[in-house]
């Protein structure tokens, strides 16, 4: 191959990759336009703020899942982990409220971060040390975490202490210069994650391990440590999402976070992260989370498709996204 041919091929490849990275944002723009055409109320400021705020939970957890999937892993337990962390957080806050007042909220949030990190560490160590497929491990912990929250709530609801509700409500319902706090927290998580994945040695190791673990190991990369750390990041992101989520409903139940793992994986995949690992797209993941929430919102605002089919539509989206990935890979 001549130099000119090689340069032309490289230019073509670079152009293809750039279009591929832009695809989630183009799809989001198209869906927003369709939503505006279907219902004029879709573009109202109140509705758009509601959509963006509601997408914050999935977006935060999906950012953590980007690290796990890019490293060649998978976590099916995030929804159940979310419920478990939420339950622990509320129990701690309720127990500390009589002695520490509103400071119990801060303490409960700290405990949530620790518990989330430990849950992620638990998943990561079993996968790396036990050499068990991530699908099997996280399928098991999904059942464990869900059983724990069901036991903690006795099959019912675990509400926040009344004395803490008013002080905690602004974390979800409040805003700073018109921007809801969950959106600001999500933006902070995104910026930290993007820096970690794109600008640090650890981020490069995540994608190298996901691309080819054996080559990475021969290059001196501690594959087990990289993957375990990715699961810890996932657990921390789940905890941050739980901190934002608790004031919304003010309680934890056995159904909290149910089927969120489907939405998280879908957001990551349609955002451009390869399910087999080796490529991670943090900003694309956020676009994927917004796409899912916008589609659900449009379904609620229109009479074209029943809102009860939201999960079916999300399932179809992940299948279509995987087919698109396979087609582009074969090309």
mmCIF file of C-alpha atoms in Angstrom:
data_model
loop_
_atom_site.group_PDB
_atom_site.id
_atom_site.type_symbol
_atom_site.label_atom_id
_atom_site.label_comp_id
_atom_site.label_asym_id
_atom_site.label_seq_id
_atom_site.Cartn_x
_atom_site.Cartn_y
_atom_site.Cartn_z
ATOM 1 C CA UNK A 1 0.000 0.000 0.000
ATOM 2 C CA UNK A 2 1.388 3.423 -0.964
ATOM 3 C CA UNK A 3 1.700 6.315 1.461
ATOM 4 C CA UNK A 4 -1.065 8.214 -0.319
ATOM 5 C CA UNK A 5 -3.381 5.221 -0.115
ATOM 6 C CA UNK A 6 -2.585 4.720 3.560
ATOM 7 C CA UNK A 7 -3.291 8.374 4.321
ATOM 8 C CA UNK A 8 -6.575 8.213 2.417
ATOM 9 C CA UNK A 9 -7.597 5.079 4.334
ATOM 10 C CA UNK A 10 -6.699 6.708 7.626
ATOM 11 C CA UNK A 11 -8.708 9.799 6.709
ATOM 12 C CA UNK A 12 -11.694 7.651 5.754
ATOM 13 C CA UNK A 13 -11.445 5.709 9.010
ATOM 14 C CA UNK A 14 -11.187 8.885 11.020
ATOM 15 C CA UNK A 15 -14.261 10.286 9.311
ATOM 16 C CA UNK A 16 -16.197 7.079 9.970
ATOM 17 C CA UNK A 17 -15.302 7.093 13.643
ATOM 18 C CA UNK A 18 -16.328 10.724 14.055
ATOM 19 C CA UNK A 19 -19.730 10.054 12.473
ATOM 20 C CA UNK A 20 -20.116 7.006 14.692
ATOM 21 C CA UNK A 21 -19.409 9.103 17.789
ATOM 22 C CA UNK A 22 -21.953 11.703 16.702
ATOM 23 C CA UNK A 23 -24.687 9.134 16.013
ATOM 24 C CA UNK A 24 -26.258 9.165 19.530
ATOM 25 C CA UNK A 25 -26.500 12.970 19.493
ATOM 26 C CA UNK A 26 -27.992 12.996 15.993
ATOM 27 C CA UNK A 27 -30.529 10.371 17.078
ATOM 28 C CA UNK A 28 -31.383 12.447 20.169
ATOM 29 C CA UNK A 29 -31.934 15.549 18.029
ATOM 30 C CA UNK A 30 -34.192 13.624 15.635
ATOM 31 C CA UNK A 31 -36.274 12.206 18.495
ATOM 32 C CA UNK A 32 -36.626 15.659 20.063
ATOM 33 C CA UNK A 33 -37.878 17.054 16.741
ATOM 34 C CA UNK A 34 -40.371 14.187 16.403
ATOM 35 C CA UNK A 35 -41.539 14.795 19.960
ATOM 36 C CA UNK A 36 -42.151 18.453 19.199
ATOM 37 C CA UNK A 37 -44.146 17.518 16.092
ATOM 38 C CA UNK A 38 -46.250 14.966 17.959
ATOM 39 C CA UNK A 39 -47.141 17.206 20.910
ATOM 40 C CA UNK A 40 -46.546 20.946 21.180
ATOM 41 C CA UNK A 41 -46.250 20.649 24.971
ATOM 42 C CA UNK A 42 -43.110 18.549 24.569
ATOM 43 C CA UNK A 43 -40.858 21.614 24.155
ATOM 44 C CA UNK A 44 -42.304 23.453 27.151
ATOM 45 C CA UNK A 45 -39.641 24.375 29.683
ATOM 46 C CA UNK A 46 -41.421 22.485 32.462
ATOM 47 C CA UNK A 47 -41.527 19.264 30.430
ATOM 48 C CA UNK A 48 -37.911 19.509 29.244
ATOM 49 C CA UNK A 49 -36.650 20.157 32.770
ATOM 50 C CA UNK A 50 -38.685 17.196 33.988
ATOM 51 C CA UNK A 51 -37.250 14.918 31.283
ATOM 52 C CA UNK A 52 -33.646 15.928 31.918
ATOM 53 C CA UNK A 53 -34.048 15.627 35.693
ATOM 54 C CA UNK A 54 -35.685 12.195 35.486
ATOM 55 C CA UNK A 55 -32.887 10.950 33.225
ATOM 56 C CA UNK A 56 -30.251 11.893 35.817
ATOM 57 C CA UNK A 57 -30.474 8.611 37.749
ATOM 58 C CA UNK A 58 -29.979 6.352 34.740
ATOM 59 C CA UNK A 59 -27.311 8.687 33.341
ATOM 60 C CA UNK A 60 -25.233 8.596 36.539
ATOM 61 C CA UNK A 61 -25.414 4.806 36.859
ATOM 62 C CA UNK A 62 -24.780 4.364 33.122
ATOM 63 C CA UNK A 63 -21.607 6.465 33.380
ATOM 64 C CA UNK A 64 -20.288 3.908 35.872
ATOM 65 C CA UNK A 65 -21.451 1.079 33.627
ATOM 66 C CA UNK A 66 -19.405 2.624 30.798
ATOM 67 C CA UNK A 67 -16.228 1.784 32.726
ATOM 68 C CA UNK A 68 -17.408 -1.752 33.479
ATOM 69 C CA UNK A 69 -18.472 -2.535 29.914
ATOM 70 C CA UNK A 70 -15.455 -0.820 28.333
ATOM 71 C CA UNK A 71 -13.218 -3.039 30.489
ATOM 72 C CA UNK A 72 -14.943 -6.157 29.164
ATOM 73 C CA UNK A 73 -17.352 -6.646 32.075
ATOM 74 C CA UNK A 74 -21.087 -6.459 32.678
ATOM 75 C CA UNK A 75 -23.214 -5.607 35.712
ATOM 76 C CA UNK A 76 -26.801 -6.821 35.905
ATOM 77 C CA UNK A 77 -27.129 -5.949 39.589
ATOM 78 C CA UNK A 78 -27.241 -2.139 39.368
ATOM 79 C CA UNK A 79 -31.017 -1.861 39.816
ATOM 80 C CA UNK A 80 -31.071 -4.142 42.851
ATOM 81 C CA UNK A 81 -27.904 -2.502 44.200
ATOM 82 C CA UNK A 82 -29.651 0.858 43.889
ATOM 83 C CA UNK A 83 -32.560 -0.406 46.004
ATOM 84 C CA UNK A 84 -30.227 -1.927 48.607
ATOM 85 C CA UNK A 85 -28.066 1.208 48.932
ATOM 86 C CA UNK A 86 -31.192 3.357 49.171
ATOM 87 C CA UNK A 87 -32.562 1.176 51.969
ATOM 88 C CA UNK A 88 -29.300 1.259 53.943
ATOM 89 C CA UNK A 89 -29.063 5.025 53.531
ATOM 90 C CA UNK A 90 -32.601 5.616 54.818
ATOM 91 C CA UNK A 91 -32.090 3.286 57.787
ATOM 92 C CA UNK A 92 -28.898 5.138 58.773
ATOM 93 C CA UNK A 93 -30.514 8.557 58.398
ATOM 94 C CA UNK A 94 -33.555 7.535 60.432
ATOM 95 C CA UNK A 95 -31.347 6.090 63.166
ATOM 96 C CA UNK A 96 -29.140 9.187 63.408
ATOM 97 C CA UNK A 97 -31.877 11.820 63.031
ATOM 98 C CA UNK A 98 -32.828 12.019 66.749
ATOM 99 C CA UNK A 99 -29.207 12.723 67.757
ATOM 100 C CA UNK A 100 -27.801 14.680 64.816
ATOM 101 C CA UNK A 101 -30.804 16.324 63.211
ATOM 102 C CA UNK A 102 -30.307 17.310 59.569
ATOM 103 C CA UNK A 103 -26.662 16.258 59.709
ATOM 104 C CA UNK A 104 -28.030 12.706 59.530
ATOM 105 C CA UNK A 105 -28.612 13.363 55.812
ATOM 106 C CA UNK A 106 -24.918 14.049 55.227
ATOM 107 C CA UNK A 107 -23.924 11.020 57.288
ATOM 108 C CA UNK A 108 -26.408 8.828 55.450
ATOM 109 C CA UNK A 109 -25.026 10.015 52.111
ATOM 110 C CA UNK A 110 -21.502 9.145 53.260
ATOM 111 C CA UNK A 111 -22.627 5.676 54.296
ATOM 112 C CA UNK A 112 -24.360 5.246 50.920
ATOM 113 C CA UNK A 113 -21.089 5.983 49.088
ATOM 114 C CA UNK A 114 -19.213 3.463 51.230
ATOM 115 C CA UNK A 115 -21.871 0.771 50.797
ATOM 116 C CA UNK A 116 -22.040 1.372 47.046
ATOM 117 C CA UNK A 117 -18.262 1.092 46.707
ATOM 118 C CA UNK A 118 -18.265 -2.118 48.787
ATOM 119 C CA UNK A 119 -21.043 -3.623 46.639
ATOM 120 C CA UNK A 120 -19.017 -2.860 43.527
ATOM 121 C CA UNK A 121 -15.877 -4.251 45.156
ATOM 122 C CA UNK A 122 -17.791 -7.407 46.056
ATOM 123 C CA UNK A 123 -18.845 -7.914 42.440
ATOM 124 C CA UNK A 124 -15.376 -7.132 41.115
ATOM 125 C CA UNK A 125 -13.475 -9.434 43.448
ATOM 126 C CA UNK A 126 -15.744 -12.421 42.814
ATOM 127 C CA UNK A 127 -15.395 -11.911 39.063
ATOM 128 C CA UNK A 128 -11.623 -11.387 39.002
ATOM 129 C CA UNK A 129 -10.479 -13.693 41.813
ATOM 130 C CA UNK A 130 -13.132 -16.343 41.261
ATOM 131 C CA UNK A 131 -12.687 -16.177 37.478
ATOM 132 C CA UNK A 132 -16.433 -16.360 36.962
ATOM 133 C CA UNK A 133 -18.296 -14.738 34.084
ATOM 134 C CA UNK A 134 -19.618 -11.257 35.023
ATOM 135 C CA UNK A 135 -23.048 -12.216 33.721
ATOM 136 C CA UNK A 136 -23.331 -15.071 36.240
ATOM 137 C CA UNK A 137 -21.878 -13.160 39.199
ATOM 138 C CA UNK A 138 -23.996 -10.045 38.793
ATOM 139 C CA UNK A 139 -27.083 -12.133 38.058
ATOM 140 C CA UNK A 140 -26.508 -13.731 41.458
ATOM 141 C CA UNK A 141 -25.852 -10.464 43.295
ATOM 142 C CA UNK A 142 -28.907 -8.969 41.612
ATOM 143 C CA UNK A 143 -30.990 -11.544 43.476
ATOM 144 C CA UNK A 144 -29.026 -11.052 46.697
ATOM 145 C CA UNK A 145 -29.390 -7.265 46.796
ATOM 146 C CA UNK A 146 -33.085 -7.463 45.879
ATOM 147 C CA UNK A 147 -33.681 -10.024 48.627
ATOM 148 C CA UNK A 148 -31.894 -7.813 51.171
ATOM 149 C CA UNK A 149 -34.060 -4.760 50.442
ATOM 150 C CA UNK A 150 -37.202 -6.904 50.538
ATOM 151 C CA UNK A 151 -36.128 -8.235 53.944
ATOM 152 C CA UNK A 152 -35.240 -4.756 55.224
ATOM 153 C CA UNK A 153 -38.643 -3.354 54.229
ATOM 154 C CA UNK A 154 -40.523 -6.530 55.212
ATOM 155 C CA UNK A 155 -41.989 -6.496 51.719
ATOM 156 C CA UNK A 156 -43.386 -3.010 52.183
ATOM 157 C CA UNK A 157 -41.924 0.488 52.289
ATOM 158 C CA UNK A 158 -39.084 2.086 54.250
ATOM 159 C CA UNK A 159 -39.813 5.850 54.455
ATOM 160 C CA UNK A 160 -37.549 8.698 55.527
ATOM 161 C CA UNK A 161 -38.097 10.123 58.992
ATOM 162 C CA UNK A 162 -40.560 13.013 58.791
ATOM 163 C CA UNK A 163 -38.112 15.388 60.455
ATOM 164 C CA UNK A 164 -35.704 14.993 57.520
ATOM 165 C CA UNK A 165 -38.061 15.266 54.556
ATOM 166 C CA UNK A 166 -38.225 19.027 54.195
ATOM 167 C CA UNK A 167 -34.464 19.434 54.581
ATOM 168 C CA UNK A 168 -33.751 16.694 52.011
ATOM 169 C CA UNK A 169 -36.363 17.628 49.367
ATOM 170 C CA UNK A 170 -34.258 20.358 47.697
ATOM 171 C CA UNK A 171 -31.638 17.795 46.638
ATOM 172 C CA UNK A 172 -34.120 16.611 43.997
ATOM 173 C CA UNK A 173 -36.689 19.393 43.743
ATOM 174 C CA UNK A 174 -34.372 22.376 44.271
ATOM 175 C CA UNK A 175 -32.269 24.217 41.701
ATOM 176 C CA UNK A 176 -29.347 26.584 41.288
ATOM 177 C CA UNK A 177 -30.028 29.476 38.891
ATOM 178 C CA UNK A 178 -32.802 27.409 37.332
ATOM 179 C CA UNK A 179 -30.763 24.232 36.889
ATOM 180 C CA UNK A 180 -32.037 21.324 39.048
ATOM 181 C CA UNK A 181 -29.520 19.928 41.509
ATOM 182 C CA UNK A 182 -29.716 16.369 40.074
ATOM 183 C CA UNK A 183 -28.657 17.782 36.696
ATOM 184 C CA UNK A 184 -25.713 19.627 38.260
ATOM 185 C CA UNK A 185 -24.668 16.484 40.145
ATOM 186 C CA UNK A 186 -24.943 14.464 36.940
ATOM 187 C CA UNK A 187 -22.786 16.990 35.104
ATOM 188 C CA UNK A 188 -20.166 16.756 37.852
ATOM 189 C CA UNK A 189 -20.125 12.959 37.600
ATOM 190 C CA UNK A 190 -19.821 13.155 33.809
ATOM 191 C CA UNK A 191 -16.878 15.574 33.920
ATOM 192 C CA UNK A 192 -14.987 13.462 36.449
ATOM 193 C CA UNK A 193 -15.700 10.263 34.504
ATOM 194 C CA UNK A 194 -14.696 11.810 31.163
ATOM 195 C CA UNK A 195 -11.414 13.031 32.626
ATOM 196 C CA UNK A 196 -10.750 9.642 34.203
ATOM 197 C CA UNK A 197 -11.509 7.670 31.040
ATOM 198 C CA UNK A 198 -9.952 9.959 28.434
ATOM 199 C CA UNK A 199 -7.113 11.742 30.237
ATOM 200 C CA UNK A 200 -5.610 9.275 32.712
ATOM 201 C CA UNK A 201 -3.476 6.161 32.552
ATOM 202 C CA UNK A 202 -6.263 4.205 34.222
ATOM 203 C CA UNK A 203 -8.700 5.147 31.448
ATOM 204 C CA UNK A 204 -6.300 3.888 28.796
ATOM 205 C CA UNK A 205 -5.884 0.665 30.735
ATOM 206 C CA UNK A 206 -9.659 0.190 30.916
ATOM 207 C CA UNK A 207 -10.002 0.216 27.141
ATOM 208 C CA UNK A 208 -6.857 -1.876 26.618
ATOM 209 C CA UNK A 209 -8.106 -4.553 29.032
ATOM 210 C CA UNK A 210 -11.515 -4.552 27.341
ATOM 211 C CA UNK A 211 -9.937 -4.784 23.903
ATOM 212 C CA UNK A 212 -7.570 -7.667 24.685
ATOM 213 C CA UNK A 213 -6.971 -8.737 28.265
ATOM 214 C CA UNK A 214 -4.073 -11.052 27.434
ATOM 215 C CA UNK A 215 -2.146 -8.426 25.498
ATOM 216 C CA UNK A 216 -2.774 -5.929 28.302
ATOM 217 C CA UNK A 217 -1.502 -8.442 30.862
ATOM 218 C CA UNK A 218 1.680 -9.071 28.877
ATOM 219 C CA UNK A 219 2.129 -5.291 28.693
ATOM 220 C CA UNK A 220 2.273 -5.101 32.484
ATOM 221 C CA UNK A 221 -1.333 -4.085 33.158
ATOM 222 C CA UNK A 222 -2.948 -5.586 36.276
ATOM 223 C CA UNK A 223 -6.103 -6.774 34.527
ATOM 224 C CA UNK A 224 -7.875 -7.866 37.708
ATOM 225 C CA UNK A 225 -7.161 -4.564 39.436
ATOM 226 C CA UNK A 226 -8.419 -2.530 36.479
ATOM 227 C CA UNK A 227 -11.669 -4.477 36.234
ATOM 228 C CA UNK A 228 -12.269 -4.511 39.992
ATOM 229 C CA UNK A 229 -11.762 -0.743 40.118
ATOM 230 C CA UNK A 230 -14.305 -0.369 37.303
ATOM 231 C CA UNK A 231 -16.884 -2.188 39.429
ATOM 232 C CA UNK A 232 -16.051 0.037 42.407
ATOM 233 C CA UNK A 233 -16.651 3.094 40.189
ATOM 234 C CA UNK A 234 -19.957 1.514 39.188
ATOM 235 C CA UNK A 235 -20.916 1.091 42.844
ATOM 236 C CA UNK A 236 -20.026 4.713 43.624
ATOM 237 C CA UNK A 237 -22.159 5.921 40.721
ATOM 238 C CA UNK A 238 -25.079 3.830 41.994
ATOM 239 C CA UNK A 239 -24.649 5.453 45.424
ATOM 240 C CA UNK A 240 -24.617 8.973 43.942
ATOM 241 C CA UNK A 241 -27.795 8.148 42.016
ATOM 242 C CA UNK A 242 -29.360 6.852 45.251
ATOM 243 C CA UNK A 243 -28.505 10.091 47.067
ATOM 244 C CA UNK A 244 -30.337 12.045 44.347
ATOM 245 C CA UNK A 245 -33.220 9.573 44.162
ATOM 246 C CA UNK A 246 -34.200 9.273 47.831
ATOM 247 C CA UNK A 247 -35.806 12.742 48.201
ATOM 248 C CA UNK A 248 -37.902 12.166 45.090
ATOM 249 C CA UNK A 249 -40.135 9.484 46.622
ATOM 250 C CA UNK A 250 -38.916 9.628 50.209
ATOM 251 C CA UNK A 251 -38.846 5.860 50.637
ATOM 252 C CA UNK A 252 -37.222 2.602 49.576
ATOM 253 C CA UNK A 253 -39.285 -0.364 48.396
ATOM 254 C CA UNK A 254 -38.572 -3.835 46.962
ATOM 255 C CA UNK A 255 -39.395 -2.444 43.502
ATOM 256 C CA UNK A 256 -36.956 0.491 43.655
ATOM 257 C CA UNK A 257 -34.651 0.402 40.642
ATOM 258 C CA UNK A 258 -36.481 -2.505 39.047
ATOM 259 C CA UNK A 259 -35.427 -3.065 35.403
ATOM 260 C CA UNK A 260 -32.941 -0.197 35.639
ATOM 261 C CA UNK A 261 -30.206 -2.575 34.527
ATOM 262 C CA UNK A 262 -31.954 -2.832 31.150
ATOM 263 C CA UNK A 263 -32.089 0.944 30.788
ATOM 264 C CA UNK A 264 -28.478 1.367 31.918
ATOM 265 C CA UNK A 265 -27.079 -1.191 29.480
ATOM 266 C CA UNK A 266 -29.234 0.215 26.684
ATOM 267 C CA UNK A 267 -27.993 3.758 27.352
ATOM 268 C CA UNK A 268 -24.372 2.596 27.313
ATOM 269 C CA UNK A 269 -24.734 0.567 24.112
ATOM 270 C CA UNK A 270 -26.626 3.167 22.072
ATOM 271 C CA UNK A 271 -24.130 5.735 23.333
ATOM 272 C CA UNK A 272 -21.342 4.035 21.389
ATOM 273 C CA UNK A 273 -19.617 1.864 24.013
ATOM 274 C CA UNK A 274 -18.918 -1.606 22.634
ATOM 275 C CA UNK A 275 -20.660 -4.339 24.630
ATOM 276 C CA UNK A 276 -17.670 -6.620 24.097
ATOM 277 C CA UNK A 277 -15.353 -3.977 25.591
ATOM 278 C CA UNK A 278 -12.430 -1.959 24.308
ATOM 279 C CA UNK A 279 -14.285 1.297 23.656
ATOM 280 C CA UNK A 280 -16.020 3.670 26.060
ATOM 281 C CA UNK A 281 -18.025 6.813 25.322
ATOM 282 C CA UNK A 282 -19.052 8.763 28.431
ATOM 283 C CA UNK A 283 -20.838 11.606 26.632
ATOM 284 C CA UNK A 284 -22.492 9.141 24.283
ATOM 285 C CA UNK A 285 -23.792 7.238 27.300
ATOM 286 C CA UNK A 286 -25.429 10.407 28.614
ATOM 287 C CA UNK A 287 -27.030 10.966 25.206
ATOM 288 C CA UNK A 288 -28.291 7.373 25.365
ATOM 289 C CA UNK A 289 -29.891 7.977 28.768
ATOM 290 C CA UNK A 290 -31.585 11.100 27.435
ATOM 291 C CA UNK A 291 -32.828 9.214 24.379
ATOM 292 C CA UNK A 292 -34.541 6.622 26.574
ATOM 293 C CA UNK A 293 -36.212 9.240 28.768
ATOM 294 C CA UNK A 294 -37.286 11.363 25.792
ATOM 295 C CA UNK A 295 -38.827 8.318 24.097
ATOM 296 C CA UNK A 296 -40.706 7.419 27.285
ATOM 297 C CA UNK A 297 -41.905 11.011 27.618
ATOM 298 C CA UNK A 298 -43.095 11.157 24.005
ATOM 299 C CA UNK A 299 -44.992 7.895 24.511
ATOM 300 C CA UNK A 300 -46.752 9.397 27.525
ATOM 301 C CA UNK A 301 -47.612 12.616 25.685
ATOM 302 C CA UNK A 302 -48.910 10.852 22.558
ATOM 303 C CA UNK A 303 -51.610 8.284 21.894
ATOM 304 C CA UNK A 304 -49.581 6.419 19.259
ATOM 305 C CA UNK A 305 -48.170 3.752 21.599
ATOM 306 C CA UNK A 306 -49.267 2.782 25.095
ATOM 307 C CA UNK A 307 -46.967 4.009 27.868
ATOM 308 C CA UNK A 308 -47.086 0.460 29.276
ATOM 309 C CA UNK A 309 -44.928 -0.629 26.339
ATOM 310 C CA UNK A 310 -41.977 1.565 27.354
ATOM 311 C CA UNK A 311 -39.923 -1.441 28.492
ATOM 312 C CA UNK A 312 -40.706 -3.239 25.213
ATOM 313 C CA UNK A 313 -39.504 -0.237 23.226
ATOM 314 C CA UNK A 314 -36.318 -0.043 25.310
ATOM 315 C CA UNK A 315 -35.687 -3.736 24.734
ATOM 316 C CA UNK A 316 -36.154 -3.262 21.001
ATOM 317 C CA UNK A 317 -33.745 -0.311 21.055
ATOM 318 C CA UNK A 318 -30.910 -2.341 22.582
ATOM 319 C CA UNK A 319 -31.414 -5.098 19.966
ATOM 320 C CA UNK A 320 -31.362 -2.533 17.154
ATOM 321 C CA UNK A 321 -28.267 -0.895 18.649
ATOM 322 C CA UNK A 322 -26.450 -4.238 18.789
ATOM 323 C CA UNK A 323 -27.395 -4.962 15.173
ATOM 324 C CA UNK A 324 -26.063 -1.531 14.199
ATOM 325 C CA UNK A 325 -22.800 -2.222 16.044
ATOM 326 C CA UNK A 326 -22.463 -5.569 14.291
ATOM 327 C CA UNK A 327 -23.141 -3.982 10.888
ATOM 328 C CA UNK A 328 -20.605 -1.184 11.382
ATOM 329 C CA UNK A 329 -18.026 -3.694 12.654
ATOM 330 C CA UNK A 330 -18.480 -5.889 9.596
ATOM 331 C CA UNK A 331 -18.121 -2.812 7.382
#
